[in-house]
Amino acid sequence: MPRNKKAAASMPKKKWFEIHIDREKYKFTNILPYLIAFILPIFVMLVVFIQRGIWPFGDRCFLRTDLYHQYAPFFHELKYKLDNGGSLFYSWNIGCGTNFWALSSYYLADPFNLLIALFPENYVIEFVTLAILTKMGLCSVTLTYYLNKRSDKHGAEAYTAVFFGICYALSGYMAAYSWNVMWLDCLWLFPLVILGLERLVKENKGLLYCVTLGFSILTNFYISIMVCLGVAVYCFFLLGTERRMLKDFAEKFAKFMGYTFLAILFASIYLVPYFMHFDMTGSSTSTFTWKWTSYFSVFDMMSRQLMNVQPHTGLEHWPNIYCGMAIFIMIPFYYMNRKITLREKIGYTLVLIFFYFSFSTRAMDYIWHGFHIPNSLPCRQSFIYIFILLTMGYRGFSDLKNRSFKEIIFTMLGALAFVIAAEKLAISSETITNYVVYASAIFIVLYTILVYIYRKGKVFRDVLIVIMLALCCIENTINTSITSVSTVGRNDYTSFDDGVEDAMEIIEEREGDGFYRVEKLELRTKNDGAWLSYPSISNFSSTADRYLTSLYPKLGMESSFNAYGASGATYFTDMIFGVKYTIAKRELPDDPYGLYTLVSTNNNNVWVYENNYSLPLGYVLDSDALDDWDLFGSTAVVILNDLVNQVTGIEEFFEDVTPDYSSSKEVTCSVEEDGVYYIYAAKTGPSKINLTVNGYSRDWDNMSRGYLLNLGYMSAGDTFKLKNPDNDSTKNISFTLFRMKAEQIDEVHEIFNESPMIVDSWEDTKIEAHINVTTAGTLFTTIPYETGSFLKVGTATKSWKLKVDGVETDYYSFQNAFITLDLSEGEHTLEFTYQPAGFTVGLIITLLSALAMILIFILGKRREKRIKGAIDRAEQAEKDLFAAAEEFVKTHKIEAPAGDSESTASALHDREDYADDSIDDIAVSIPFDEKPDSSDEKPDSADEKQDEDLPEDEE
């Protein structure tokens, strides 16, 4: 406390914390570079959209690969829930019912996705497109901001960083993966994460790092695995390349780990429920590999940095690392920059080598991708490599004025030599075509000319910066238009929507509060239920239940590692799964067995059929029948026949009626008896088969998955034709033909439906039902069984809670796929309620970590205010001291040089004490590593000392 009471009284009262806005800092002229950085990449994309005819400039839409099959449907499901008050925990519209919270943690976690509620229902595609464009603009802004903050550039100099921001936003990574909209948040946050990491290491200010990394993990934890590995590498780089950091290595690294851990905790609201669910996914079965197989050489990898190289999204592991042709000039300039320490150059070089091994070796590839070898879409961490290159390139650009004409020319010639060598020597030479070489060489020459002109004088530098930005936009427009933005017809994608919407209104009116499921006869995607808002049994996602993906093919339906669908379903499997309605694009032929009834048709060419023999959500079966059902039969038909036999006693419900035929690329056969027919094509045959029956033709894909083909009802003498549509394939067709005994389906249904569970009401997370059990047995439901523990550690927790007759009751599963339980004879009420396992724990951890971040912010502001106050008090005490000395001189008429008060300081003992106390306060409040370090004033190397001796105009 100050000893001077008047000074203490004049001190401002302490407040909890204050925020002061520096108006000079936020002038429009200072913000303008970032507005330009945001607008230019979007402008480039809009030019490409016009060229592609993307809506509203045409009838195309920016849907590609998984954006077509997964993301767009999931965004629609999110909007449907927000519009209709549905729960974000669970969805019946995906895969018999799925954990929507776990799915959202992977695909929809960005909080800004909630803005989709403001968009009309018919513009979900446009919302996703706008989100992609916005995030690309933000990528440019954040890298520009990072580079300017790192080098403390302001005014006109700040615009040079925009060039590199555009290259980051429109890189080869974006050309390949921009449609992965949920990944892009991590990309635009990454420069801020690195900026925060630098502040943590150099200034002991860790809040920016913690908050930005926390939001990165929250928005997409999968890519954030790579972000965390990247910042760990960069942290070692920072601690190793600055000499003064070595002595504080342990302390700095401990703070880095602490803030990283806090950031991870912040995302627990998604992380904990997802990793509780993780054991249910196919990715949980991945095993570690120490295979150090090399995929390619350094030269081959670097050749993929050329302009117009087609991005690779397949299985050959090529990275997508294009980031502008100027980088071939700027990286050599970086190494020529004498102001950069040798230690830093070595550090960046080691980082680049580390990334090369990350791209090219199988073991590192496995680690970077979350201990999983990616199924296509390789090198998903390559945006970090691009960030490093652009950071180095900017450092090279900042020293252009010190480059000689000879250095510039030899750099250009070296870059051109590499381009020519890449055409002749790269293994990936099929992608290094003439237009790749010519375009790359032309832009290298153009950038070299601008660099030379920029170096020569100051008068036209502003104009040259504008020209460089324009040239950068032209280059990236050409590259993006050639290598990216695949499209599909928007009307083709949405043409079925209105008809299905009308159909669902009819179905909902018929069913009231009853539970039902719907499937399309021809699936466009396995997530059509999410896109068209109907309860489906199909799913394609990274969170797909691996027990269902295992069960479906045993029942003759299509399945893969992370997908399962209704393709291959029979009338019998539709029955046991409770698929009550079928939506078709065509009118089905009449059948004499009454398998289905036409419900409605409309002007949108949509037909709705009710399946007359569908079963409810649950039904009681004989316990022994389920236990004895052999799920390991040789084929799906054998397994289905065994189930029918165990429950009803009927044998060979699907009978083999394969005709004699000659295996070839095209087979035509006829049937001898009326009936409903199915084909099982050999997995070793062609991957695609064209089936023509009753004048209707359809292609079936992925035949290696071994599912059944539905021929429908055929009369005796009708023919069908199977054809291999791949003219280049030599594989012949081999198949088995089965006839379902539809005349016995009424008997089968009656036995299965002896004790049905009647649903009284249902919501996303709650089902109320009753059942009259005529004979004690097992209630078999088609509610997916969901349980898990956090990363397989500890006791498993069930997400569904079940009450029987008002009493909470435990239950078990059938093949870990569906909920089952034993019920005694008599009437029972049942109540199913759902909450994702781990959600409550995750929410509490997120709130506590958010509170910790707020406290860090408040304490930080108070600390800054305390330091500033102590400095102000010391300065004021010094002013008071000199003022008092002058007054003393005047009062006692002491002759002394004006302003020289040192001779009178001894007469002001109290004031000196006050000043000393104030300065002591400053010393106590400033941590050790924030005190002035005399070593900072000394050059780190001879190079740095040489830089100090440069003439003023060369610094």
JSON list of N, CA, C and O in Angstrom, two decimals, residues 363-389:
[
{"chain": "A", "resi": 363, "resn": "ALA", "atom": "N", "xyz": [2.77, -45.99, -41.13]},
{"chain": "A", "resi": 363, "resn": "ALA", "atom": "CA", "xyz": [2.60, -45.88, -39.68]},
{"chain": "A", "resi": 363, "resn": "ALA", "atom": "C", "xyz": [2.24, -44.46, -39.27]},
{"chain": "A", "resi": 363, "resn": "ALA", "atom": "O", "xyz": [1.34, -44.24, -38.45]},
{"chain": "A", "resi": 364, "resn": "MET", "atom": "N", "xyz": [2.94, -43.46, -39.84]},
{"chain": "A", "resi": 364, "resn": "MET", "atom": "CA", "xyz": [2.63, -42.07, -39.53]},
{"chain": "A", "resi": 364, "resn": "MET", "atom": "C", "xyz": [1.25, -41.70, -40.05]},
{"chain": "A", "resi": 364, "resn": "MET", "atom": "O", "xyz": [0.50, -40.94, -39.41]},
{"chain": "A", "resi": 365, "resn": "ASP", "atom": "N", "xyz": [0.90, -42.21, -41.22]},
{"chain": "A", "resi": 365, "resn": "ASP", "atom": "CA", "xyz": [-0.42, -41.98, -41.79]},
{"chain": "A", "resi": 365, "resn": "ASP", "atom": "C", "xyz": [-1.49, -42.49, -40.83]},
{"chain": "A", "resi": 365, "resn": "ASP", "atom": "O", "xyz": [-2.52, -41.84, -40.60]},
{"chain": "A", "resi": 366, "resn": "TYR", "atom": "N", "xyz": [-1.24, -43.63, -40.25]},
{"chain": "A", "resi": 366, "resn": "TYR", "atom": "CA", "xyz": [-2.18, -44.25, -39.30]},
{"chain": "A", "resi": 366, "resn": "TYR", "atom": "C", "xyz": [-2.35, -43.38, -38.05]},
{"chain": "A", "resi": 366, "resn": "TYR", "atom": "O", "xyz": [-3.47, -43.15, -37.58]},
{"chain": "A", "resi": 367, "resn": "ILE", "atom": "N", "xyz": [-1.24, -42.87, -37.52]},
{"chain": "A", "resi": 367, "resn": "ILE", "atom": "CA", "xyz": [-1.30, -42.05, -36.30]},
{"chain": "A", "resi": 367, "resn": "ILE", "atom": "C", "xyz": [-2.01, -40.73, -36.56]},
{"chain": "A", "resi": 367, "resn": "ILE", "atom": "O", "xyz": [-2.88, -40.31, -35.78]},
{"chain": "A", "resi": 368, "resn": "TRP", "atom": "N", "xyz": [-1.66, -40.05, -37.65]},
{"chain": "A", "resi": 368, "resn": "TRP", "atom": "CA", "xyz": [-2.25, -38.74, -37.95]},
{"chain": "A", "resi": 368, "resn": "TRP", "atom": "C", "xyz": [-3.75, -38.81, -38.10]},
{"chain": "A", "resi": 368, "resn": "TRP", "atom": "O", "xyz": [-4.47, -37.86, -37.78]},
{"chain": "A", "resi": 369, "resn": "HIS", "atom": "N", "xyz": [-4.26, -39.91, -38.61]},
{"chain": "A", "resi": 369, "resn": "HIS", "atom": "CA", "xyz": [-5.70, -40.02, -38.86]},
{"chain": "A", "resi": 369, "resn": "HIS", "atom": "C", "xyz": [-6.44, -40.70, -37.72]},
{"chain": "A", "resi": 369, "resn": "HIS", "atom": "O", "xyz": [-7.42, -41.42, -37.93]},
{"chain": "A", "resi": 370, "resn": "GLY", "atom": "N", "xyz": [-5.98, -40.45, -36.51]},
{"chain": "A", "resi": 370, "resn": "GLY", "atom": "CA", "xyz": [-6.70, -40.94, -35.34]},
{"chain": "A", "resi": 370, "resn": "GLY", "atom": "C", "xyz": [-6.61, -42.44, -35.19]},
{"chain": "A", "resi": 370, "resn": "GLY", "atom": "O", "xyz": [-7.60, -43.09, -34.81]},
{"chain": "A", "resi": 371, "resn": "PHE", "atom": "N", "xyz": [-5.43, -43.02, -35.47]},
{"chain": "A", "resi": 371, "resn": "PHE", "atom": "CA", "xyz": [-5.20, -44.46, -35.38]},
{"chain": "A", "resi": 371, "resn": "PHE", "atom": "C", "xyz": [-6.16, -45.23, -36.27]},
{"chain": "A", "resi": 371, "resn": "PHE", "atom": "O", "xyz": [-6.86, -46.14, -35.86]},
{"chain": "A", "resi": 372, "resn": "HIS", "atom": "N", "xyz": [-6.16, -44.76, -37.53]},
{"chain": "A", "resi": 372, "resn": "HIS", "atom": "CA", "xyz": [-7.05, -45.37, -38.52]},
{"chain": "A", "resi": 372, "resn": "HIS", "atom": "C", "xyz": [-6.53, -45.01, -39.90]},
{"chain": "A", "resi": 372, "resn": "HIS", "atom": "O", "xyz": [-6.23, -43.85, -40.16]},
{"chain": "A", "resi": 373, "resn": "ILE", "atom": "N", "xyz": [-6.40, -46.00, -40.79]},
{"chain": "A", "resi": 373, "resn": "ILE", "atom": "CA", "xyz": [-6.02, -45.71, -42.16]},
{"chain": "A", "resi": 373, "resn": "ILE", "atom": "C", "xyz": [-7.27, -45.24, -42.90]},
{"chain": "A", "resi": 373, "resn": "ILE", "atom": "O", "xyz": [-8.27, -45.97, -42.96]},
{"chain": "A", "resi": 374, "resn": "PRO", "atom": "N", "xyz": [-7.27, -44.03, -43.44]},
{"chain": "A", "resi": 374, "resn": "PRO", "atom": "CA", "xyz": [-8.50, -43.49, -44.04]},
{"chain": "A", "resi": 374, "resn": "PRO", "atom": "C", "xyz": [-8.91, -44.28, -45.28]},
{"chain": "A", "resi": 374, "resn": "PRO", "atom": "O", "xyz": [-8.07, -44.73, -46.07]},
{"chain": "A", "resi": 375, "resn": "ASN", "atom": "N", "xyz": [-10.22, -44.45, -45.41]},
{"chain": "A", "resi": 375, "resn": "ASN", "atom": "CA", "xyz": [-10.79, -45.08, -46.59]},
{"chain": "A", "resi": 375, "resn": "ASN", "atom": "C", "xyz": [-11.00, -43.99, -47.64]},
{"chain": "A", "resi": 375, "resn": "ASN", "atom": "O", "xyz": [-12.07, -43.39, -47.72]},
{"chain": "A", "resi": 376, "resn": "SER", "atom": "N", "xyz": [-9.97, -43.74, -48.44]},
{"chain": "A", "resi": 376, "resn": "SER", "atom": "CA", "xyz": [-9.93, -42.62, -49.39]},
{"chain": "A", "resi": 376, "resn": "SER", "atom": "C", "xyz": [-9.74, -41.30, -48.63]},
{"chain": "A", "resi": 376, "resn": "SER", "atom": "O", "xyz": [-9.60, -41.28, -47.41]},
{"chain": "A", "resi": 377, "resn": "LEU", "atom": "N", "xyz": [-9.77, -40.18, -49.34]},
{"chain": "A", "resi": 377, "resn": "LEU", "atom": "CA", "xyz": [-9.53, -38.84, -48.78]},
{"chain": "A", "resi": 377, "resn": "LEU", "atom": "C", "xyz": [-8.23, -38.82, -47.97]},
{"chain": "A", "resi": 377, "resn": "LEU", "atom": "O", "xyz": [-8.24, -38.61, -46.76]},
{"chain": "A", "resi": 378, "resn": "PRO", "atom": "N", "xyz": [-7.08, -39.03, -48.63]},
{"chain": "A", "resi": 378, "resn": "PRO", "atom": "CA", "xyz": [-5.81, -39.17, -47.90]},
{"chain": "A", "resi": 378, "resn": "PRO", "atom": "C", "xyz": [-5.26, -37.84, -47.41]},
{"chain": "A", "resi": 378, "resn": "PRO", "atom": "O", "xyz": [-5.67, -36.76, -47.83]},
{"chain": "A", "resi": 379, "resn": "CYS", "atom": "N", "xyz": [-4.29, -37.96, -46.49]},
{"chain": "A", "resi": 379, "resn": "CYS", "atom": "CA", "xyz": [-3.50, -36.81, -46.00]},
{"chain": "A", "resi": 379, "resn": "CYS", "atom": "C", "xyz": [-4.41, -35.66, -45.58]},
{"chain": "A", "resi": 379, "resn": "CYS", "atom": "O", "xyz": [-4.26, -34.51, -46.04]},
{"chain": "A", "resi": 380, "resn": "ARG", "atom": "N", "xyz": [-5.29, -35.93, -44.68]},
{"chain": "A", "resi": 380, "resn": "ARG", "atom": "CA", "xyz": [-6.26, -34.93, -44.26]},
{"chain": "A", "resi": 380, "resn": "ARG", "atom": "C", "xyz": [-5.64, -33.85, -43.38]},
{"chain": "A", "resi": 380, "resn": "ARG", "atom": "O", "xyz": [-6.30, -32.87, -43.05]},
{"chain": "A", "resi": 381, "resn": "GLN", "atom": "N", "xyz": [-4.39, -34.05, -43.00]},
{"chain": "A", "resi": 381, "resn": "GLN", "atom": "CA", "xyz": [-3.66, -33.06, -42.21]},
{"chain": "A", "resi": 381, "resn": "GLN", "atom": "C", "xyz": [-2.83, -32.13, -43.05]},
{"chain": "A", "resi": 381, "resn": "GLN", "atom": "O", "xyz": [-2.11, -31.27, -42.52]},
{"chain": "A", "resi": 382, "resn": "SER", "atom": "N", "xyz": [-2.90, -32.24, -44.38]},
{"chain": "A", "resi": 382, "resn": "SER", "atom": "CA", "xyz": [-1.99, -31.50, -45.24]},
{"chain": "A", "resi": 382, "resn": "SER", "atom": "C", "xyz": [-2.21, -29.98, -45.19]},
{"chain": "A", "resi": 382, "resn": "SER", "atom": "O", "xyz": [-1.36, -29.21, -45.62]},
{"chain": "A", "resi": 383, "resn": "PHE", "atom": "N", "xyz": [-3.34, -29.51, -44.66]},
{"chain": "A", "resi": 383, "resn": "PHE", "atom": "CA", "xyz": [-3.54, -28.06, -44.53]},
{"chain": "A", "resi": 383, "resn": "PHE", "atom": "C", "xyz": [-2.52, -27.46, -43.56]},
{"chain": "A", "resi": 383, "resn": "PHE", "atom": "O", "xyz": [-2.17, -26.28, -43.67]},
{"chain": "A", "resi": 384, "resn": "ILE", "atom": "N", "xyz": [-2.03, -28.26, -42.62]},
{"chain": "A", "resi": 384, "resn": "ILE", "atom": "CA", "xyz": [-1.02, -27.77, -41.68]},
{"chain": "A", "resi": 384, "resn": "ILE", "atom": "C", "xyz": [0.31, -27.56, -42.42]},
{"chain": "A", "resi": 384, "resn": "ILE", "atom": "O", "xyz": [1.01, -26.56, -42.20]},
{"chain": "A", "resi": 385, "resn": "TYR", "atom": "N", "xyz": [0.64, -28.48, -43.29]},
{"chain": "A", "resi": 385, "resn": "TYR", "atom": "CA", "xyz": [1.84, -28.35, -44.12]},
{"chain": "A", "resi": 385, "resn": "TYR", "atom": "C", "xyz": [1.73, -27.10, -44.99]},
{"chain": "A", "resi": 385, "resn": "TYR", "atom": "O", "xyz": [2.70, -26.33, -45.13]},
{"chain": "A", "resi": 386, "resn": "ILE", "atom": "N", "xyz": [0.56, -26.86, -45.56]},
{"chain": "A", "resi": 386, "resn": "ILE", "atom": "CA", "xyz": [0.33, -25.67, -46.39]},
{"chain": "A", "resi": 386, "resn": "ILE", "atom": "C", "xyz": [0.50, -24.40, -45.54]},
{"chain": "A", "resi": 386, "resn": "ILE", "atom": "O", "xyz": [1.12, -23.42, -45.98]},
{"chain": "A", "resi": 387, "resn": "PHE", "atom": "N", "xyz": [-0.03, -24.42, -44.34]},
{"chain": "A", "resi": 387, "resn": "PHE", "atom": "CA", "xyz": [0.12, -23.28, -43.43]},
{"chain": "A", "resi": 387, "resn": "PHE", "atom": "C", "xyz": [1.60, -22.99, -43.16]},
{"chain": "A", "resi": 387, "resn": "PHE", "atom": "O", "xyz": [2.03, -21.82, -43.18]},
{"chain": "A", "resi": 388, "resn": "ILE", "atom": "N", "xyz": [2.38, -24.04, -42.91]},
{"chain": "A", "resi": 388, "resn": "ILE", "atom": "CA", "xyz": [3.81, -23.85, -42.65]},
{"chain": "A", "resi": 388, "resn": "ILE", "atom": "C", "xyz": [4.50, -23.24, -43.87]},
{"chain": "A", "resi": 388, "resn": "ILE", "atom": "O", "xyz": [5.29, -22.29, -43.76]},
{"chain": "A", "resi": 389, "resn": "LEU", "atom": "N", "xyz": [4.21, -23.78, -45.05]},
{"chain": "A", "resi": 389, "resn": "LEU", "atom": "CA", "xyz": [4.83, -23.26, -46.27]},
{"chain": "A", "resi": 389, "resn": "LEU", "atom": "C", "xyz": [4.50, -21.77, -46.48]},
{"chain": "A", "resi": 389, "resn": "LEU", "atom": "O", "xyz": [5.38, -20.97, -46.81]}
]
